[in-house]
């Protein structure tokens, strides 16, 4: 008999009381909500070490990115343009597309990656990214991450977030809440363990 | 009466500075957990639902694991089933061998620790690199984790500084945490890029989608799995959850309970292999299905491995992870060790004051203290109860069931107060070891009550 059959048989033999699947609707209904989602999201993102900036009318997103990371030379972008109201702003500050490289390791040394955020979660400052390029390393390997997020796509909590997301065609998605961090040496908090040292979410 | 735990704890406490730091630091993590949990008014409801989901999923494992397998196969993953540690290690080895892997990068997995994966692979000539910073430090020091979430909590930065001078060529004497962390970032980045395969554990496996979810703060699981195109993910079968709505509950609890963060930095959802790559998923039993039949202890399968029970435990904080004989320390480790091999790990059940704090902070409501109490009741049956404790409780029973004798003894007890220390603190009195005997009152409550002195 295969291990699969052995294990399933052992489960059948040993399972005792069968509990019903709980109804989560009460909890989901009761869960935290915020009156001002935009300011809550900005506040929590700051607490987890990131920063949120709101793109104002007539402000250019490229200027904003260049002002935030003036030293950046290698800038990858997974998006060509952003839409704000009726206007379209092309992303002109990037120097390459992440799928232009031959190997994922060639992305090492990327200063800034500009990526598309799908959903922002107010209770924890996390943004949901769905893999939309072949080299998903770009979300982690660059020194700084700039996430473009539509301010209308903010949700209160994780229950609401999970109702709206999917992992898309590539079959990979991730919530990112601020920069990579560790406290493994004497519990001192250090940003930039392996992933981005700095995360900026631009709300459009 | 001394157990292996209490002897090892005695050693840990000899370094007073480190012991005090350990205690205070973990208490600070516990305080952070309190703060963030209080920001969520529905916190107790969340815990109730987390527990209810686990009780459901662990009593429907057959159905959910088969659903997971079906969906994972449809996603293009390979799925394996491992009965025990040996089978799990062999499956990993065969995948690596089949792809001529020489460099293997891992993110933190308690299952790999449980099954001794690193030693197994290293003996077969495969270089295994741990990528979580704390795990990497311990790997280079040839030590084991002393905490499941904060693995290097017992190591001082000076030791790490010296280690990194040797291993990574850092400046001697520079023990700054930021400097050392960034040196490791640079050093491990090469390892990520050179590796031919990457491995992760899983915090959750979702039956309805066939995806595995991994939570990290460092981003090491994602750095690993976005470089080499060969990914292996293994999980103990109790990590299964029915659907994404369940993830909504667990992702709100996990980091808040473990480290006091509102969520981990990265919550990664691996559903399909990368283009031109392979995703291999191993479902591991290794004794878990046996626990299903044990009604007293089945709730250990609810555990999310968040570490909250360790941070809050007054005994763990003051004795350190190495004082326990099982590889997982603290309240959950006491219970898991007993389930693994009671005659081997019974020393740990005394490492508990039954304060019940662990049970009250556990996000999935594992009845940790109830279970420890229950194990203690079994020690006699297992034939490992302490003979001196049995003698003393036998004596107490004799005394307490004879009121006249008891009152006589109590009346004369204050004599002990004026005895020379040597007569009280000696080898004959186990209760006088490592603690001061309280002073006996001149008058008992009973006498005071009778004289109407109690208002």
mmCIF file of C-alpha atoms in Angstrom, chain A residues 1-4 6-8 10-24 26-28 30-32 34 44 47-48 103-109 123-126 128 131 134-143 157-159 162-163 165-197, chain B residues 21 25 29 39-42 45-46 49 52-53 55-56 59-62 65-66 69 81-83 87 131-134 137 150-153 155-158 160 177-178 180-182 185 188-190 192-193 211 217-218 220 222-223 225-227 229 231 237 242-249 251-252 256 261-272 274-275 285 289-290 292-293 295:
data_model
loop_
_atom_site.group_PDB
_atom_site.id
_atom_site.type_symbol
_atom_site.label_atom_id
_atom_site.label_comp_id
_atom_site.label_asym_id
_atom_site.label_seq_id
_atom_site.Cartn_x
_atom_site.Cartn_y
_atom_site.Cartn_z
ATOM 1 C CA UNK A 1 0.000 0.000 0.000
ATOM 2 C CA UNK A 2 1.258 3.495 -0.789
ATOM 3 C CA UNK A 3 2.120 6.003 1.929
ATOM 4 C CA UNK A 4 -0.788 8.088 0.725
ATOM 5 C CA UNK A 6 -1.515 4.428 4.731
ATOM 6 C CA UNK A 7 -1.837 8.010 5.905
ATOM 7 C CA UNK A 8 -5.453 8.383 4.779
ATOM 8 C CA UNK A 10 -4.636 6.181 9.666
ATOM 9 C CA UNK A 11 -6.621 9.438 9.566
ATOM 10 C CA UNK A 12 -9.874 7.515 9.071
ATOM 11 C CA UNK A 13 -9.062 5.106 11.892
ATOM 12 C CA UNK A 14 -8.073 7.788 14.385
ATOM 13 C CA UNK A 15 -10.569 10.574 13.725
ATOM 14 C CA UNK A 16 -13.047 10.766 16.614
ATOM 15 C CA UNK A 17 -15.543 13.626 17.040
ATOM 16 C CA UNK A 18 -16.257 15.446 13.768
ATOM 17 C CA UNK A 19 -16.722 19.164 14.280
ATOM 18 C CA UNK A 20 -18.822 21.311 11.989
ATOM 19 C CA UNK A 21 -17.361 24.032 9.853
ATOM 20 C CA UNK A 22 -17.884 27.323 11.703
ATOM 21 C CA UNK A 23 -19.878 30.170 10.178
ATOM 22 C CA UNK A 24 -17.541 33.154 9.938
ATOM 23 C CA UNK A 26 -20.748 37.006 12.328
ATOM 24 C CA UNK A 27 -17.052 37.683 12.842
ATOM 25 C CA UNK A 28 -16.633 39.195 9.388
ATOM 26 C CA UNK A 30 -18.234 42.547 13.422
ATOM 27 C CA UNK A 31 -14.618 43.063 12.269
ATOM 28 C CA UNK A 32 -12.814 46.388 12.548
ATOM 29 C CA UNK A 34 -12.434 52.651 9.799
ATOM 30 C CA UNK A 44 -0.369 51.917 9.909
ATOM 31 C CA UNK A 47 4.092 52.096 11.937
ATOM 32 C CA UNK A 48 5.357 49.056 10.045
ATOM 33 C CA UNK A 103 18.309 35.369 -15.358
ATOM 34 C CA UNK A 104 16.481 36.346 -12.197
ATOM 35 C CA UNK A 105 19.879 36.881 -10.526
ATOM 36 C CA UNK A 106 20.589 39.690 -12.994
ATOM 37 C CA UNK A 107 17.995 41.749 -11.143
ATOM 38 C CA UNK A 108 20.409 42.009 -8.218
ATOM 39 C CA UNK A 109 21.522 45.606 -7.970
ATOM 40 C CA UNK A 123 -5.638 47.289 9.598
ATOM 41 C CA UNK A 124 -2.047 46.260 8.814
ATOM 42 C CA UNK A 125 -0.658 48.397 5.983
ATOM 43 C CA UNK A 126 -0.327 45.377 3.698
ATOM 44 C CA UNK A 128 -1.696 42.683 -2.229
ATOM 45 C CA UNK A 131 2.467 38.315 -9.966
ATOM 46 C CA UNK A 134 7.717 36.416 -15.248
ATOM 47 C CA UNK A 135 10.508 37.474 -12.860
ATOM 48 C CA UNK A 136 8.725 37.837 -9.558
ATOM 49 C CA UNK A 137 12.142 38.316 -7.945
ATOM 50 C CA UNK A 138 11.695 41.999 -8.780
ATOM 51 C CA UNK A 139 9.302 42.389 -5.834
ATOM 52 C CA UNK A 140 11.984 41.280 -3.377
ATOM 53 C CA UNK A 141 15.447 41.812 -4.780
ATOM 54 C CA UNK A 142 15.417 45.573 -5.372
ATOM 55 C CA UNK A 143 16.702 47.907 -2.702
ATOM 56 C CA UNK A 157 -9.370 44.189 7.179
ATOM 57 C CA UNK A 158 -8.098 40.823 5.979
ATOM 58 C CA UNK A 159 -11.581 39.295 5.758
ATOM 59 C CA UNK A 162 -9.535 37.773 0.906
ATOM 60 C CA UNK A 163 -12.988 38.196 -0.651
ATOM 61 C CA UNK A 165 -8.106 38.706 -4.404
ATOM 62 C CA UNK A 166 -6.743 36.000 -6.618
ATOM 63 C CA UNK A 167 -3.264 34.826 -7.620
ATOM 64 C CA UNK A 168 -3.901 35.320 -11.342
ATOM 65 C CA UNK A 169 -2.364 33.616 -14.314
ATOM 66 C CA UNK A 170 1.088 33.136 -12.755
ATOM 67 C CA UNK A 171 -0.374 31.568 -9.625
ATOM 68 C CA UNK A 172 1.491 33.695 -7.142
ATOM 69 C CA UNK A 173 0.415 36.581 -4.924
ATOM 70 C CA UNK A 174 1.748 38.263 -1.815
ATOM 71 C CA UNK A 175 0.711 40.731 0.858
ATOM 72 C CA UNK A 176 3.615 43.084 1.578
ATOM 73 C CA UNK A 177 3.429 45.205 4.717
ATOM 74 C CA UNK A 178 6.353 47.634 4.782
ATOM 75 C CA UNK A 179 10.026 46.884 4.224
ATOM 76 C CA UNK A 180 11.782 43.577 4.863
ATOM 77 C CA UNK A 181 12.838 43.417 8.496
ATOM 78 C CA UNK A 182 14.435 41.278 11.161
ATOM 79 C CA UNK A 183 15.101 41.458 14.877
ATOM 80 C CA UNK A 184 17.147 38.261 15.026
ATOM 81 C CA UNK A 185 20.195 39.923 16.584
ATOM 82 C CA UNK A 186 19.252 40.781 20.168
ATOM 83 C CA UNK A 187 15.754 41.872 19.130
ATOM 84 C CA UNK A 188 17.054 45.102 17.569
ATOM 85 C CA UNK A 189 14.783 45.984 14.638
ATOM 86 C CA UNK A 190 16.719 46.312 11.373
ATOM 87 C CA UNK A 191 15.144 47.138 8.004
ATOM 88 C CA UNK A 192 16.387 45.357 4.900
ATOM 89 C CA UNK A 193 16.995 41.737 5.914
ATOM 90 C CA UNK A 194 16.652 40.188 2.445
ATOM 91 C CA UNK A 195 13.894 42.095 0.644
ATOM 92 C CA UNK A 196 13.406 45.818 0.012
ATOM 93 C CA UNK A 197 14.970 48.121 2.604
ATOM 94 C CA UNK B 21 17.853 40.106 29.479
ATOM 95 C CA UNK B 25 13.045 40.842 26.214
ATOM 96 C CA UNK B 29 7.322 40.824 23.042
ATOM 97 C CA UNK B 39 -6.559 47.260 19.153
ATOM 98 C CA UNK B 40 -8.840 44.575 17.715
ATOM 99 C CA UNK B 41 -12.159 44.635 19.599
ATOM 100 C CA UNK B 42 -13.241 41.299 18.127
ATOM 101 C CA UNK B 45 -14.163 36.150 18.660
ATOM 102 C CA UNK B 46 -11.200 35.715 16.301
ATOM 103 C CA UNK B 49 -13.198 31.098 15.220
ATOM 104 C CA UNK B 52 -13.333 26.238 15.570
ATOM 105 C CA UNK B 53 -11.773 26.204 12.080
ATOM 106 C CA UNK B 55 -11.309 21.667 15.127
ATOM 107 C CA UNK B 56 -13.230 21.368 11.864
ATOM 108 C CA UNK B 59 -11.510 16.339 12.090
ATOM 109 C CA UNK B 60 -11.924 16.409 8.270
ATOM 110 C CA UNK B 61 -8.318 15.824 7.275
ATOM 111 C CA UNK B 62 -9.029 13.065 4.795
ATOM 112 C CA UNK B 65 -6.074 16.830 2.142
ATOM 113 C CA UNK B 66 -7.573 15.065 -0.863
ATOM 114 C CA UNK B 69 -4.067 17.358 -3.561
ATOM 115 C CA UNK B 81 2.838 11.948 1.023
ATOM 116 C CA UNK B 82 5.371 11.126 3.736
ATOM 117 C CA UNK B 83 4.461 8.844 6.630
ATOM 118 C CA UNK B 87 10.286 9.218 4.119
ATOM 119 C CA UNK B 131 18.304 31.844 4.907
ATOM 120 C CA UNK B 132 16.418 33.192 7.920
ATOM 121 C CA UNK B 133 19.018 35.347 9.689
ATOM 122 C CA UNK B 134 18.564 33.748 13.109
ATOM 123 C CA UNK B 137 23.564 32.346 12.643
ATOM 124 C CA UNK B 150 13.068 33.985 17.576
ATOM 125 C CA UNK B 151 15.570 31.165 17.053
ATOM 126 C CA UNK B 152 18.718 33.025 18.173
ATOM 127 C CA UNK B 153 17.173 34.845 21.121
ATOM 128 C CA UNK B 155 22.830 34.528 21.455
ATOM 129 C CA UNK B 156 24.577 37.846 22.184
ATOM 130 C CA UNK B 157 25.632 40.217 19.412
ATOM 131 C CA UNK B 158 29.294 39.954 20.439
ATOM 132 C CA UNK B 160 27.567 36.975 16.283
ATOM 133 C CA UNK B 177 23.080 44.955 14.657
ATOM 134 C CA UNK B 178 22.364 46.939 11.487
ATOM 135 C CA UNK B 180 25.830 42.703 10.918
ATOM 136 C CA UNK B 181 22.364 42.222 9.409
ATOM 137 C CA UNK B 182 23.376 43.974 6.198
ATOM 138 C CA UNK B 185 22.103 40.264 3.501
ATOM 139 C CA UNK B 188 23.240 35.392 1.558
ATOM 140 C CA UNK B 189 22.264 37.184 -1.631
ATOM 141 C CA UNK B 190 25.015 35.261 -3.442
ATOM 142 C CA UNK B 192 20.171 32.751 -3.151
ATOM 143 C CA UNK B 193 21.411 33.389 -6.676
ATOM 144 C CA UNK B 211 -1.906 26.832 -2.555
ATOM 145 C CA UNK B 217 9.394 39.191 7.898
ATOM 146 C CA UNK B 218 12.719 38.970 6.135
ATOM 147 C CA UNK B 220 13.800 35.010 2.617
ATOM 148 C CA UNK B 222 10.443 34.731 -1.519
ATOM 149 C CA UNK B 223 14.066 35.504 -2.295
ATOM 150 C CA UNK B 225 11.701 30.731 -4.452
ATOM 151 C CA UNK B 226 12.117 33.565 -6.973
ATOM 152 C CA UNK B 227 15.710 32.593 -7.872
ATOM 153 C CA UNK B 229 13.133 27.452 -10.563
ATOM 154 C CA UNK B 231 10.751 24.810 -5.358
ATOM 155 C CA UNK B 237 -0.845 17.867 7.613
ATOM 156 C CA UNK B 242 -10.454 24.787 4.200
ATOM 157 C CA UNK B 243 -10.405 28.033 2.222
ATOM 158 C CA UNK B 244 -9.267 31.615 1.942
ATOM 159 C CA UNK B 245 -11.917 32.869 4.360
ATOM 160 C CA UNK B 246 -10.034 30.860 6.978
ATOM 161 C CA UNK B 247 -6.835 32.691 6.008
ATOM 162 C CA UNK B 248 -8.659 35.933 6.805
ATOM 163 C CA UNK B 249 -8.929 34.714 10.401
ATOM 164 C CA UNK B 251 -3.464 36.057 9.182
ATOM 165 C CA UNK B 252 -5.066 38.484 11.627
ATOM 166 C CA UNK B 256 -0.173 39.804 16.427
ATOM 167 C CA UNK B 261 2.993 42.984 14.557
ATOM 168 C CA UNK B 262 -0.339 43.585 12.772
ATOM 169 C CA UNK B 263 0.810 41.113 10.073
ATOM 170 C CA UNK B 264 4.137 39.666 8.929
ATOM 171 C CA UNK B 265 5.908 41.743 6.256
ATOM 172 C CA UNK B 266 5.355 39.047 3.620
ATOM 173 C CA UNK B 267 2.350 36.710 3.408
ATOM 174 C CA UNK B 268 3.128 34.740 0.257
ATOM 175 C CA UNK B 269 0.690 32.544 -1.657
ATOM 176 C CA UNK B 270 2.331 29.851 -3.808
ATOM 177 C CA UNK B 271 -0.143 28.275 -6.162
ATOM 178 C CA UNK B 272 1.609 27.288 -9.380
ATOM 179 C CA UNK B 274 7.059 29.234 -12.073
ATOM 180 C CA UNK B 275 7.216 29.246 -15.870
ATOM 181 C CA UNK B 285 2.209 12.813 8.856
ATOM 182 C CA UNK B 289 -2.652 11.109 12.535
ATOM 183 C CA UNK B 290 -2.036 9.136 15.730
ATOM 184 C CA UNK B 292 -6.217 12.483 16.277
ATOM 185 C CA UNK B 293 -7.321 9.553 18.430
ATOM 186 C CA UNK B 295 -9.002 13.182 22.935
#
